[in-house]
Amino acid sequence: THKFWETQPVGQFKDIGDTSLPEGPIEPATPLSEVKQEPYNLPSVYEWTTCDMNSDDMCSEVYNLLKNNYVEDDENMFRFNYSKEFLRWALRPPGYYQSWHIGVRAKTSKKLVAFISGVPARIRVRDEVVKMAEINFLCVHKKLRSKRLAPVMIKEVTRRVHLENIWQAAYTAGVILPTPITTCQYWHRSLNPKKLIDVGFSRLGARMTMSRTIKLYKLPDAPITPGFRKMEPRDVPAVTRLLRNYLSQFGVATDFDENDVEHWLLPREDVVDSYLVESPETHDVTDFCSFYTLPSTILGNPNYTTLKAAYSYYNVATQTSFLQLMNDALIVSKQKGFDVFNALDVMHNESFLKELKFGPGDGQLHYYLYNYRLKSALKPAELGLVLL
Ligand code: MYA
Ligand code: JJ1
């Protein structure tokens, strides 16, 4: 049972398959004057703090909380280690609200012990573009778990989102909650198989030696596709057109405009990489691929501390085969020193995963909407949304 989630406007397990329920908002927007004006109460030893991500000190506090307490794999061998620059990027998109960057401090020590964040986004559900909050980086210090802090934090971020007259949200989690709009599988492409095996990220396959494994995953030194290059500021209009057209086919997808593309997709060192294919004849932008940088701390390994992982972001192929485009993405990520390239089975990713030697991981990612009901779940391939 879910004592908290049962009280929230989300699809409930008991309603799965009930086709009499309409698609759309579960509860209506209310006048802003009816939104609670004061923060929710925390246990008296804690206090709310709004995190100014422009401040180096604040950003470091959030970074350190997450570095030591955020998401781990099921065997606690790896923990996400989002960089400070990444957090700044993820939390300050066009139109962001500082009030949605919410911390909890211990009153006496002033130590930051919990965090949750939202950023505004437009997400299209079927034919409707809905203003939403994307909720991410929910984290409670390891020593303060299971004290029901998370529900208070979720209610507080909900209140602050409502104050901006926004009534829906999207979020992902590794755990099952009421109720996923889809469940995606993580896939992994080894770039540095020796290190991955040494740190326990992957295992030597049956009847495989280390040298055969290294050979299996070898890649060319440079991308193959003529006209493949890094995205530049002048490409924003063409990339926006390409992406909008591509994303229009999915049941739930991001609705990117040029400002969003400029923020989310222009290359930023060690944060996000984007490449495109410019036709050598017409100079049209015909294909696009991108990935973001999210290292994980390797817990308790004497030889290595960090796993460098690239995560597939948004990709569009119109002239180049998806296979060749993503192979070029693997080649450039290998050249940049990544150990592994990760992808979900969203959008058309299924079409390249197996052939490019990705293997399924032991992790899944569940996608959720808050206060928006879908008549039935989507297939991962019907989802055009990647959260960080
Ligand atoms: S997903 C990443 C989440 N973070 C981690 O996994 C990091 C490591 N873990 C932790 O820091 C803690 O275990 C957390 C829970 C903080 C996750 N999403 O305080 P509790 C429910 C939603 O005693 P703790 C991400 O960032 C749980 O089912 N709910 O538990 C997206 C139970 O409720 P119920 C979750 O372990 C976040 C209650 O919390 C999650 O100390 C999206 C227990 O609370 C989870 N990942 O702390 C948030 N995990 O009894 C929702 C547990 O009902 C946003 N729970 O089962 C909703 C939209 C809001 C905006 C709406 C605007 C309109
Ligand atoms: O990274 C993940 N799993 C890895 C490591 C497993 C270590 C032991 N548990 C994995 N490796 C196998 C790779 C192999 C390479 C050659 C081909 C075959 C495969 O499977 C998993 C994803 O699979 N990651 C996690 O579990 C991290 C948490 C995922 C949920 C994230 C929730 C995020 C919330 C954001 O809002």
PDB file of N, CA and C in Angstrom, residues 22-112:
ATOM      1  N   PRO A  22     -11.846   9.450 -17.964  1.00  0.00           N
ATOM      2  CA  PRO A  22     -11.407  10.249 -19.114  1.00  0.00           C
ATOM      3  C   PRO A  22      -9.902  10.512 -19.099  1.00  0.00           C
ATOM      4  N   GLU A  23      -9.348  10.771 -20.290  1.00  0.00           N
ATOM      5  CA  GLU A  23      -7.951  11.162 -20.374  1.00  0.00           C
ATOM      6  C   GLU A  23      -7.869  12.661 -20.056  1.00  0.00           C
ATOM      7  N   GLY A  24      -6.839  13.064 -19.291  1.00  0.00           N
ATOM      8  CA  GLY A  24      -6.663  14.490 -18.985  1.00  0.00           C
ATOM      9  C   GLY A  24      -6.467  14.727 -17.498  1.00  0.00           C
ATOM     10  N   PRO A  25      -6.579  15.994 -17.052  1.00  0.00           N
ATOM     11  CA  PRO A  25      -6.353  16.334 -15.645  1.00  0.00           C
ATOM     12  C   PRO A  25      -7.263  15.516 -14.718  1.00  0.00           C
ATOM     13  N   ILE A  26      -6.738  15.074 -13.591  1.00  0.00           N
ATOM     14  CA  ILE A  26      -7.501  14.280 -12.630  1.00  0.00           C
ATOM     15  C   ILE A  26      -8.313  15.206 -11.736  1.00  0.00           C
ATOM     16  N   GLU A  27      -7.702  16.320 -11.315  1.00  0.00           N
ATOM     17  CA  GLU A  27      -8.467  17.338 -10.584  1.00  0.00           C
ATOM     18  C   GLU A  27      -8.254  18.686 -11.256  1.00  0.00           C
ATOM     19  N   PRO A  28      -9.258  19.569 -11.192  1.00  0.00           N
ATOM     20  CA  PRO A  28      -9.152  20.843 -11.896  1.00  0.00           C
ATOM     21  C   PRO A  28      -8.194  21.801 -11.200  1.00  0.00           C
ATOM     22  N   ALA A  29      -7.688  22.768 -11.936  1.00  0.00           N
ATOM     23  CA  ALA A  29      -6.928  23.870 -11.358  1.00  0.00           C
ATOM     24  C   ALA A  29      -7.848  24.628 -10.413  1.00  0.00           C
ATOM     25  N   THR A  30      -7.284  25.211  -9.360  1.00  0.00           N
ATOM     26  CA  THR A  30      -8.100  26.015  -8.451  1.00  0.00           C
ATOM     27  C   THR A  30      -7.611  27.461  -8.523  1.00  0.00           C
ATOM     28  N   PRO A  31      -8.430  28.428  -8.096  1.00  0.00           N
ATOM     29  CA  PRO A  31      -7.934  29.819  -8.066  1.00  0.00           C
ATOM     30  C   PRO A  31      -6.680  29.906  -7.197  1.00  0.00           C
ATOM     31  N   LEU A  32      -5.725  30.749  -7.608  1.00  0.00           N
ATOM     32  CA  LEU A  32      -4.455  30.839  -6.867  1.00  0.00           C
ATOM     33  C   LEU A  32      -4.689  31.247  -5.415  1.00  0.00           C
ATOM     34  N   SER A  33      -5.785  31.993  -5.170  1.00  0.00           N
ATOM     35  CA  SER A  33      -6.080  32.423  -3.799  1.00  0.00           C
ATOM     36  C   SER A  33      -6.399  31.230  -2.893  1.00  0.00           C
ATOM     37  N   GLU A  34      -6.744  30.096  -3.510  1.00  0.00           N
ATOM     38  CA  GLU A  34      -7.034  28.890  -2.702  1.00  0.00           C
ATOM     39  C   GLU A  34      -5.813  28.015  -2.479  1.00  0.00           C
ATOM     40  N   VAL A  35      -4.686  28.399  -3.066  1.00  0.00           N
ATOM     41  CA  VAL A  35      -3.449  27.628  -2.829  1.00  0.00           C
ATOM     42  C   VAL A  35      -2.903  28.036  -1.457  1.00  0.00           C
ATOM     43  N   LYS A  36      -2.526  27.055  -0.682  1.00  0.00           N
ATOM     44  CA  LYS A  36      -1.971  27.304   0.658  1.00  0.00           C
ATOM     45  C   LYS A  36      -0.817  28.299   0.554  1.00  0.00           C
ATOM     46  N   GLN A  37      -0.845  29.351   1.385  1.00  0.00           N
ATOM     47  CA  GLN A  37       0.145  30.433   1.273  1.00  0.00           C
ATOM     48  C   GLN A  37       1.423  30.164   2.081  1.00  0.00           C
ATOM     49  N   GLU A  38       1.324  29.305   3.112  1.00  0.00           N
ATOM     50  CA  GLU A  38       2.500  29.053   3.961  1.00  0.00           C
ATOM     51  C   GLU A  38       3.071  27.676   3.626  1.00  0.00           C
ATOM     52  N   PRO A  39       4.380  27.510   3.802  1.00  0.00           N
ATOM     53  CA  PRO A  39       5.007  26.196   3.577  1.00  0.00           C
ATOM     54  C   PRO A  39       4.406  25.114   4.481  1.00  0.00           C
ATOM     55  N   TYR A  40       4.481  23.884   4.042  1.00  0.00           N
ATOM     56  CA  TYR A  40       4.084  22.746   4.893  1.00  0.00           C
ATOM     57  C   TYR A  40       5.004  22.666   6.105  1.00  0.00           C
ATOM     58  N   ASN A  41       4.503  22.065   7.174  1.00  0.00           N
ATOM     59  CA  ASN A  41       5.314  21.905   8.382  1.00  0.00           C
ATOM     60  C   ASN A  41       6.282  20.743   8.247  1.00  0.00           C
ATOM     61  N   LEU A  42       7.517  21.033   8.610  1.00  0.00           N
ATOM     62  CA  LEU A  42       8.528  19.973   8.705  1.00  0.00           C
ATOM     63  C   LEU A  42       8.631  19.574  10.171  1.00  0.00           C
ATOM     64  N   PRO A  43       9.162  18.379  10.478  1.00  0.00           N
ATOM     65  CA  PRO A  43       9.496  18.084  11.883  1.00  0.00           C
ATOM     66  C   PRO A  43      10.323  19.250  12.440  1.00  0.00           C
ATOM     67  N   SER A  44      10.095  19.630  13.690  1.00  0.00           N
ATOM     68  CA  SER A  44      10.574  20.925  14.210  1.00  0.00           C
ATOM     69  C   SER A  44      12.093  21.100  14.175  1.00  0.00           C
ATOM     70  N   VAL A  45      12.853  20.020  14.015  1.00  0.00           N
ATOM     71  CA  VAL A  45      14.315  20.173  13.976  1.00  0.00           C
ATOM     72  C   VAL A  45      14.831  20.561  12.589  1.00  0.00           C
ATOM     73  N   TYR A  46      13.932  20.623  11.603  1.00  0.00           N
ATOM     74  CA  TYR A  46      14.357  20.984  10.235  1.00  0.00           C
ATOM     75  C   TYR A  46      13.704  22.272   9.789  1.00  0.00           C
ATOM     76  N   GLU A  47      14.318  22.925   8.790  1.00  0.00           N
ATOM     77  CA  GLU A  47      13.740  24.142   8.202  1.00  0.00           C
ATOM     78  C   GLU A  47      13.911  24.121   6.688  1.00  0.00           C
ATOM     79  N   TRP A  48      12.992  24.807   5.997  1.00  0.00           N
ATOM     80  CA  TRP A  48      13.084  24.948   4.539  1.00  0.00           C
ATOM     81  C   TRP A  48      14.176  25.940   4.174  1.00  0.00           C
ATOM     82  N   THR A  49      14.790  25.719   3.009  1.00  0.00           N
ATOM     83  CA  THR A  49      15.708  26.708   2.461  1.00  0.00           C
ATOM     84  C   THR A  49      15.520  26.696   0.954  1.00  0.00           C
ATOM     85  N   THR A  50      15.587  27.878   0.334  1.00  0.00           N
ATOM     86  CA  THR A  50      15.535  27.912  -1.128  1.00  0.00           C
ATOM     87  C   THR A  50      16.969  27.956  -1.612  1.00  0.00           C
ATOM     88  N   CYS A  51      17.301  27.078  -2.552  1.00  0.00           N
ATOM     89  CA  CYS A  51      18.694  26.950  -2.974  1.00  0.00           C
ATOM     90  C   CYS A  51      18.965  27.836  -4.176  1.00  0.00           C
ATOM     91  N   ASP A  52      19.870  28.787  -4.017  1.00  0.00           N
ATOM     92  CA  ASP A  52      20.273  29.663  -5.111  1.00  0.00           C
ATOM     93  C   ASP A  52      21.401  28.981  -5.873  1.00  0.00           C
ATOM     94  N   MET A  53      21.053  28.393  -7.026  1.00  0.00           N
ATOM     95  CA  MET A  53      22.053  27.625  -7.779  1.00  0.00           C
ATOM     96  C   MET A  53      23.071  28.526  -8.472  1.00  0.00           C
ATOM     97  N   ASN A  54      22.838  29.850  -8.457  1.00  0.00           N
ATOM     98  CA  ASN A  54      23.856  30.785  -8.965  1.00  0.00           C
ATOM     99  C   ASN A  54      25.008  30.917  -7.977  1.00  0.00           C
ATOM    100  N   SER A  55      24.725  30.644  -6.716  1.00  0.00           N
ATOM    101  CA  SER A  55      25.762  30.745  -5.691  1.00  0.00           C
ATOM    102  C   SER A  55      26.615  29.477  -5.695  1.00  0.00           C
ATOM    103  N   ASP A  56      27.924  29.671  -5.761  1.00  0.00           N
ATOM    104  CA  ASP A  56      28.848  28.528  -5.769  1.00  0.00           C
ATOM    105  C   ASP A  56      28.702  27.684  -4.512  1.00  0.00           C
ATOM    106  N   ASP A  57      28.520  28.362  -3.372  1.00  0.00           N
ATOM    107  CA  ASP A  57      28.453  27.641  -2.104  1.00  0.00           C
ATOM    108  C   ASP A  57      27.195  26.777  -2.035  1.00  0.00           C
ATOM    109  N   MET A  58      26.049  27.368  -2.451  1.00  0.00           N
ATOM    110  CA  MET A  58      24.781  26.628  -2.440  1.00  0.00           C
ATOM    111  C   MET A  58      24.856  25.432  -3.386  1.00  0.00           C
ATOM    112  N   CYS A  59      25.425  25.718  -4.574  1.00  0.00           N
ATOM    113  CA  CYS A  59      25.535  24.683  -5.594  1.00  0.00           C
ATOM    114  C   CYS A  59      26.402  23.530  -5.065  1.00  0.00           C
ATOM    115  N   SER A  60      27.459  23.869  -4.343  1.00  0.00           N
ATOM    116  CA  SER A  60      28.337  22.835  -3.768  1.00  0.00           C
ATOM    117  C   SER A  60      27.620  22.023  -2.702  1.00  0.00           C
ATOM    118  N   GLU A  61      26.753  22.699  -1.933  1.00  0.00           N
ATOM    119  CA  GLU A  61      26.009  21.971  -0.896  1.00  0.00           C
ATOM    120  C   GLU A  61      25.081  20.942  -1.533  1.00  0.00           C
ATOM    121  N   VAL A  62      24.376  21.360  -2.590  1.00  0.00           N
ATOM    122  CA  VAL A  62      23.469  20.427  -3.274  1.00  0.00           C
ATOM    123  C   VAL A  62      24.297  19.300  -3.900  1.00  0.00           C
ATOM    124  N   TYR A  63      25.385  19.704  -4.562  1.00  0.00           N
ATOM    125  CA  TYR A  63      26.268  18.711  -5.195  1.00  0.00           C
ATOM    126  C   TYR A  63      26.728  17.664  -4.174  1.00  0.00           C
ATOM    127  N   ASN A  64      27.173  18.101  -3.027  1.00  0.00           N
ATOM    128  CA  ASN A  64      27.709  17.154  -2.032  1.00  0.00           C
ATOM    129  C   ASN A  64      26.617  16.266  -1.435  1.00  0.00           C
ATOM    130  N   LEU A  65      25.425  16.836  -1.209  1.00  0.00           N
ATOM    131  CA  LEU A  65      24.317  16.008  -0.714  1.00  0.00           C
ATOM    132  C   LEU A  65      24.046  14.877  -1.703  1.00  0.00           C
ATOM    133  N   LEU A  66      23.944  15.242  -3.002  1.00  0.00           N
ATOM    134  CA  LEU A  66      23.623  14.227  -4.010  1.00  0.00           C
ATOM    135  C   LEU A  66      24.791  13.256  -4.195  1.00  0.00           C
ATOM    136  N   LYS A  67      25.990  13.778  -4.213  1.00  0.00           N
ATOM    137  CA  LYS A  67      27.171  12.919  -4.413  1.00  0.00           C
ATOM    138  C   LYS A  67      27.208  11.796  -3.366  1.00  0.00           C
ATOM    139  N   ASN A  68      26.772  12.111  -2.156  1.00  0.00           N
ATOM    140  CA  ASN A  68      26.866  11.122  -1.080  1.00  0.00           C
ATOM    141  C   ASN A  68      25.579  10.361  -0.790  1.00  0.00           C
ATOM    142  N   ASN A  69      24.443  10.831  -1.331  1.00  0.00           N
ATOM    143  CA  ASN A  69      23.154  10.254  -0.902  1.00  0.00           C
ATOM    144  C   ASN A  69      22.163   9.970  -2.012  1.00  0.00           C
ATOM    145  N   TYR A  70      22.557  10.230  -3.286  1.00  0.00           N
ATOM    146  CA  TYR A  70      21.549  10.100  -4.351  1.00  0.00           C
ATOM    147  C   TYR A  70      21.457   8.648  -4.847  1.00  0.00           C
ATOM    148  N   VAL A  71      20.963   8.452  -6.052  1.00  0.00           N
ATOM    149  CA  VAL A  71      20.553   7.121  -6.552  1.00  0.00           C
ATOM    150  C   VAL A  71      21.733   6.145  -6.715  1.00  0.00           C
ATOM    151  N   GLU A  72      21.520   4.921  -6.230  1.00  0.00           N
ATOM    152  CA  GLU A  72      22.488   3.830  -6.408  1.00  0.00           C
ATOM    153  C   GLU A  72      21.833   2.686  -7.173  1.00  0.00           C
ATOM    154  N   ASP A  73      22.631   1.796  -7.721  1.00  0.00           N
ATOM    155  CA  ASP A  73      22.085   0.596  -8.369  1.00  0.00           C
ATOM    156  C   ASP A  73      21.638  -0.384  -7.277  1.00  0.00           C
ATOM    157  N   ASP A  74      20.995  -1.467  -7.671  1.00  0.00           N
ATOM    158  CA  ASP A  74      20.381  -2.374  -6.688  1.00  0.00           C
ATOM    159  C   ASP A  74      21.397  -3.095  -5.801  1.00  0.00           C
ATOM    160  N   GLU A  75      22.659  -3.134  -6.212  1.00  0.00           N
ATOM    161  CA  GLU A  75      23.663  -3.789  -5.363  1.00  0.00           C
ATOM    162  C   GLU A  75      24.594  -2.781  -4.688  1.00  0.00           C
ATOM    163  N   ASN A  76      24.234  -1.489  -4.758  1.00  0.00           N
ATOM    164  CA  ASN A  76      25.003  -0.420  -4.116  1.00  0.00           C
ATOM    165  C   ASN A  76      26.481  -0.435  -4.502  1.00  0.00           C
ATOM    166  N   MET A  77      26.718  -0.617  -5.793  1.00  0.00           N
ATOM    167  CA  MET A  77      28.104  -0.603  -6.300  1.00  0.00           C
ATOM    168  C   MET A  77      28.454   0.737  -6.942  1.00  0.00           C
ATOM    169  N   PHE A  78      27.426   1.449  -7.412  1.00  0.00           N
ATOM    170  CA  PHE A  78      27.631   2.720  -8.111  1.00  0.00           C
ATOM    171  C   PHE A  78      26.608   3.741  -7.607  1.00  0.00           C
ATOM    172  N   ARG A  79      27.025   5.006  -7.564  1.00  0.00           N
ATOM    173  CA  ARG A  79      26.080   6.079  -7.189  1.00  0.00           C
ATOM    174  C   ARG A  79      26.255   7.237  -8.159  1.00  0.00           C
ATOM    175  N   PHE A  80      25.134   7.764  -8.692  1.00  0.00           N
ATOM    176  CA  PHE A  80      25.185   8.903  -9.613  1.00  0.00           C
ATOM    177  C   PHE A  80      25.984  10.039  -8.975  1.00  0.00           C
ATOM    178  N   ASN A  81      26.824  10.667  -9.794  1.00  0.00           N
ATOM    179  CA  ASN A  81      27.613  11.810  -9.333  1.00  0.00           C
ATOM    180  C   ASN A  81      27.468  12.952 -10.339  1.00  0.00           C
ATOM    181  N   TYR A  82      26.289  13.572 -10.338  1.00  0.00           N
ATOM    182  CA  TYR A  82      26.030  14.724 -11.212  1.00  0.00           C
ATOM    183  C   TYR A  82      27.032  15.822 -10.847  1.00  0.00           C
ATOM    184  N   SER A  83      27.664  16.441 -11.868  1.00  0.00           N
ATOM    185  CA  SER A  83      28.633  17.512 -11.590  1.00  0.00           C
ATOM    186  C   SER A  83      27.896  18.809 -11.242  1.00  0.00           C
ATOM    187  N   LYS A  84      28.630  19.743 -10.643  1.00  0.00           N
ATOM    188  CA  LYS A  84      28.036  21.049 -10.317  1.00  0.00           C
ATOM    189  C   LYS A  84      27.552  21.748 -11.580  1.00  0.00           C
ATOM    190  N   GLU A  85      28.372  21.736 -12.615  1.00  0.00           N
ATOM    191  CA  GLU A  85      27.974  22.406 -13.860  1.00  0.00           C
ATOM    192  C   GLU A  85      26.722  21.765 -14.448  1.00  0.00           C
ATOM    193  N   PHE A  86      26.625  20.456 -14.310  1.00  0.00           N
ATOM    194  CA  PHE A  86      25.432  19.749 -14.788  1.00  0.00           C
ATOM    195  C   PHE A  86      24.210  20.211 -14.006  1.00  0.00           C
ATOM    196  N   LEU A  87      24.332  20.292 -12.682  1.00  0.00           N
ATOM    197  CA  LEU A  87      23.189  20.684 -11.846  1.00  0.00           C
ATOM    198  C   LEU A  87      22.739  22.100 -12.186  1.00  0.00           C
ATOM    199  N   ARG A  88      23.728  22.987 -12.398  1.00  0.00           N
ATOM    200  CA  ARG A  88      23.397  24.365 -12.806  1.00  0.00           C
ATOM    201  C   ARG A  88      22.594  24.367 -14.097  1.00  0.00           C
ATOM    202  N   TRP A  89      23.033  23.536 -15.050  1.00  0.00           N
ATOM    203  CA  TRP A  89      22.357  23.452 -16.358  1.00  0.00           C
ATOM    204  C   TRP A  89      20.949  22.867 -16.186  1.00  0.00           C
ATOM    205  N   ALA A  90      20.866  21.784 -15.437  1.00  0.00           N
ATOM    206  CA  ALA A  90      19.594  21.068 -15.299  1.00  0.00           C
ATOM    207  C   ALA A  90      18.555  21.912 -14.562  1.00  0.00           C
ATOM    208  N   LEU A  91      19.010  22.793 -13.670  1.00  0.00           N
ATOM    209  CA  LEU A  91      18.075  23.517 -12.802  1.00  0.00           C
ATOM    210  C   LEU A  91      17.790  24.945 -13.246  1.00  0.00           C
ATOM    211  N   ARG A  92      18.477  25.426 -14.297  1.00  0.00           N
ATOM    212  CA  ARG A  92      18.246  26.803 -14.728  1.00  0.00           C
ATOM    213  C   ARG A  92      17.895  26.920 -16.214  1.00  0.00           C
ATOM    214  N   PRO A  93      16.892  26.169 -16.672  1.00  0.00           N
ATOM    215  CA  PRO A  93      16.460  26.302 -18.067  1.00  0.00           C
ATOM    216  C   PRO A  93      15.670  27.600 -18.247  1.00  0.00           C
ATOM    217  N   PRO A  94      15.287  27.948 -19.484  1.00  0.00           N
ATOM    218  CA  PRO A  94      14.488  29.155 -19.711  1.00  0.00           C
ATOM    219  C   PRO A  94      13.260  29.174 -18.804  1.00  0.00           C
ATOM    220  N   GLY A  95      13.047  30.309 -18.127  1.00  0.00           N
ATOM    221  CA  GLY A  95      11.852  30.480 -17.306  1.00  0.00           C
ATOM    222  C   GLY A  95      11.867  29.728 -15.988  1.00  0.00           C
ATOM    223  N   TYR A  96      13.044  29.297 -15.522  1.00  0.00           N
ATOM    224  CA  TYR A  96      13.096  28.522 -14.266  1.00  0.00           C
ATOM    225  C   TYR A  96      12.684  29.378 -13.061  1.00  0.00           C
ATOM    226  N   TYR A  97      12.239  28.720 -12.022  1.00  0.00           N
ATOM    227  CA  TYR A  97      11.849  29.387 -10.779  1.00  0.00           C
ATOM    228  C   TYR A  97      12.809  28.978  -9.671  1.00  0.00           C
ATOM    229  N   GLN A  98      13.485  29.923  -9.069  1.00  0.00           N
ATOM    230  CA  GLN A  98      14.372  29.599  -7.949  1.00  0.00           C
ATOM    231  C   GLN A  98      13.591  28.963  -6.796  1.00  0.00           C
ATOM    232  N   SER A  99      12.312  29.385  -6.663  1.00  0.00           N
ATOM    233  CA  SER A  99      11.490  28.859  -5.561  1.00  0.00           C
ATOM    234  C   SER A  99      11.231  27.355  -5.690  1.00  0.00           C
ATOM    235  N   TRP A 100      11.510  26.764  -6.853  1.00  0.00           N
ATOM    236  CA  TRP A 100      11.327  25.321  -7.034  1.00  0.00           C
ATOM    237  C   TRP A 100      12.605  24.529  -6.714  1.00  0.00           C
ATOM    238  N   HIS A 101      13.641  25.191  -6.243  1.00  0.00           N
ATOM    239  CA  HIS A 101      14.890  24.504  -5.857  1.00  0.00           C
ATOM    240  C   HIS A 101      14.907  24.467  -4.329  1.00  0.00           C
ATOM    241  N   ILE A 102      14.397  23.383  -3.781  1.00  0.00           N
ATOM    242  CA  ILE A 102      13.996  23.378  -2.376  1.00  0.00           C
ATOM    243  C   ILE A 102      14.906  22.475  -1.549  1.00  0.00           C
ATOM    244  N   GLY A 103      15.501  23.078  -0.529  1.00  0.00           N
ATOM    245  CA  GLY A 103      16.349  22.313   0.373  1.00  0.00           C
ATOM    246  C   GLY A 103      15.713  22.207   1.757  1.00  0.00           C
ATOM    247  N   VAL A 104      16.210  21.256   2.531  1.00  0.00           N
ATOM    248  CA  VAL A 104      15.836  21.115   3.941  1.00  0.00           C
ATOM    249  C   VAL A 104      17.142  21.125   4.739  1.00  0.00           C
ATOM    250  N   ARG A 105      17.201  21.976   5.752  1.00  0.00           N
ATOM    251  CA  ARG A 105      18.392  22.024   6.621  1.00  0.00           C
ATOM    252  C   ARG A 105      18.064  21.547   8.024  1.00  0.00           C
ATOM    253  N   ALA A 106      19.070  21.000   8.699  1.00  0.00           N
ATOM    254  CA  ALA A 106      18.969  20.751  10.131  1.00  0.00           C
ATOM    255  C   ALA A 106      19.099  22.105  10.815  1.00  0.00           C
ATOM    256  N   LYS A 107      18.149  22.456  11.716  1.00  0.00           N
ATOM    257  CA  LYS A 107      18.136  23.799  12.300  1.00  0.00           C
ATOM    258  C   LYS A 107      19.410  24.123  13.069  1.00  0.00           C
ATOM    259  N   THR A 108      19.918  23.178  13.836  1.00  0.00           N
ATOM    260  CA  THR A 108      21.057  23.512  14.693  1.00  0.00           C
ATOM    261  C   THR A 108      22.360  23.603  13.913  1.00  0.00           C
ATOM    262  N   SER A 109      22.651  22.618  13.065  1.00  0.00           N
ATOM    263  CA  SER A 109      23.935  22.617  12.343  1.00  0.00           C
ATOM    264  C   SER A 109      23.870  23.392  11.029  1.00  0.00           C
ATOM    265  N   LYS A 110      22.675  23.689  10.529  1.00  0.00           N
ATOM    266  CA  LYS A 110      22.457  24.321   9.218  1.00  0.00           C
ATOM    267  C   LYS A 110      22.900  23.430   8.047  1.00  0.00           C
ATOM    268  N   LYS A 111      23.178  22.176   8.338  1.00  0.00           N
ATOM    269  CA  LYS A 111      23.588  21.247   7.282  1.00  0.00           C
ATOM    270  C   LYS A 111      22.408  20.939   6.357  1.00  0.00           C
ATOM    271  N   LEU A 112      22.681  20.930   5.026  1.00  0.00           N
ATOM    272  CA  LEU A 112      21.652  20.565   4.046  1.00  0.00           C
ATOM    273  C   LEU A 112      21.443  19.056   4.112  1.00  0.00           C
TER     274      LEU A 112
END
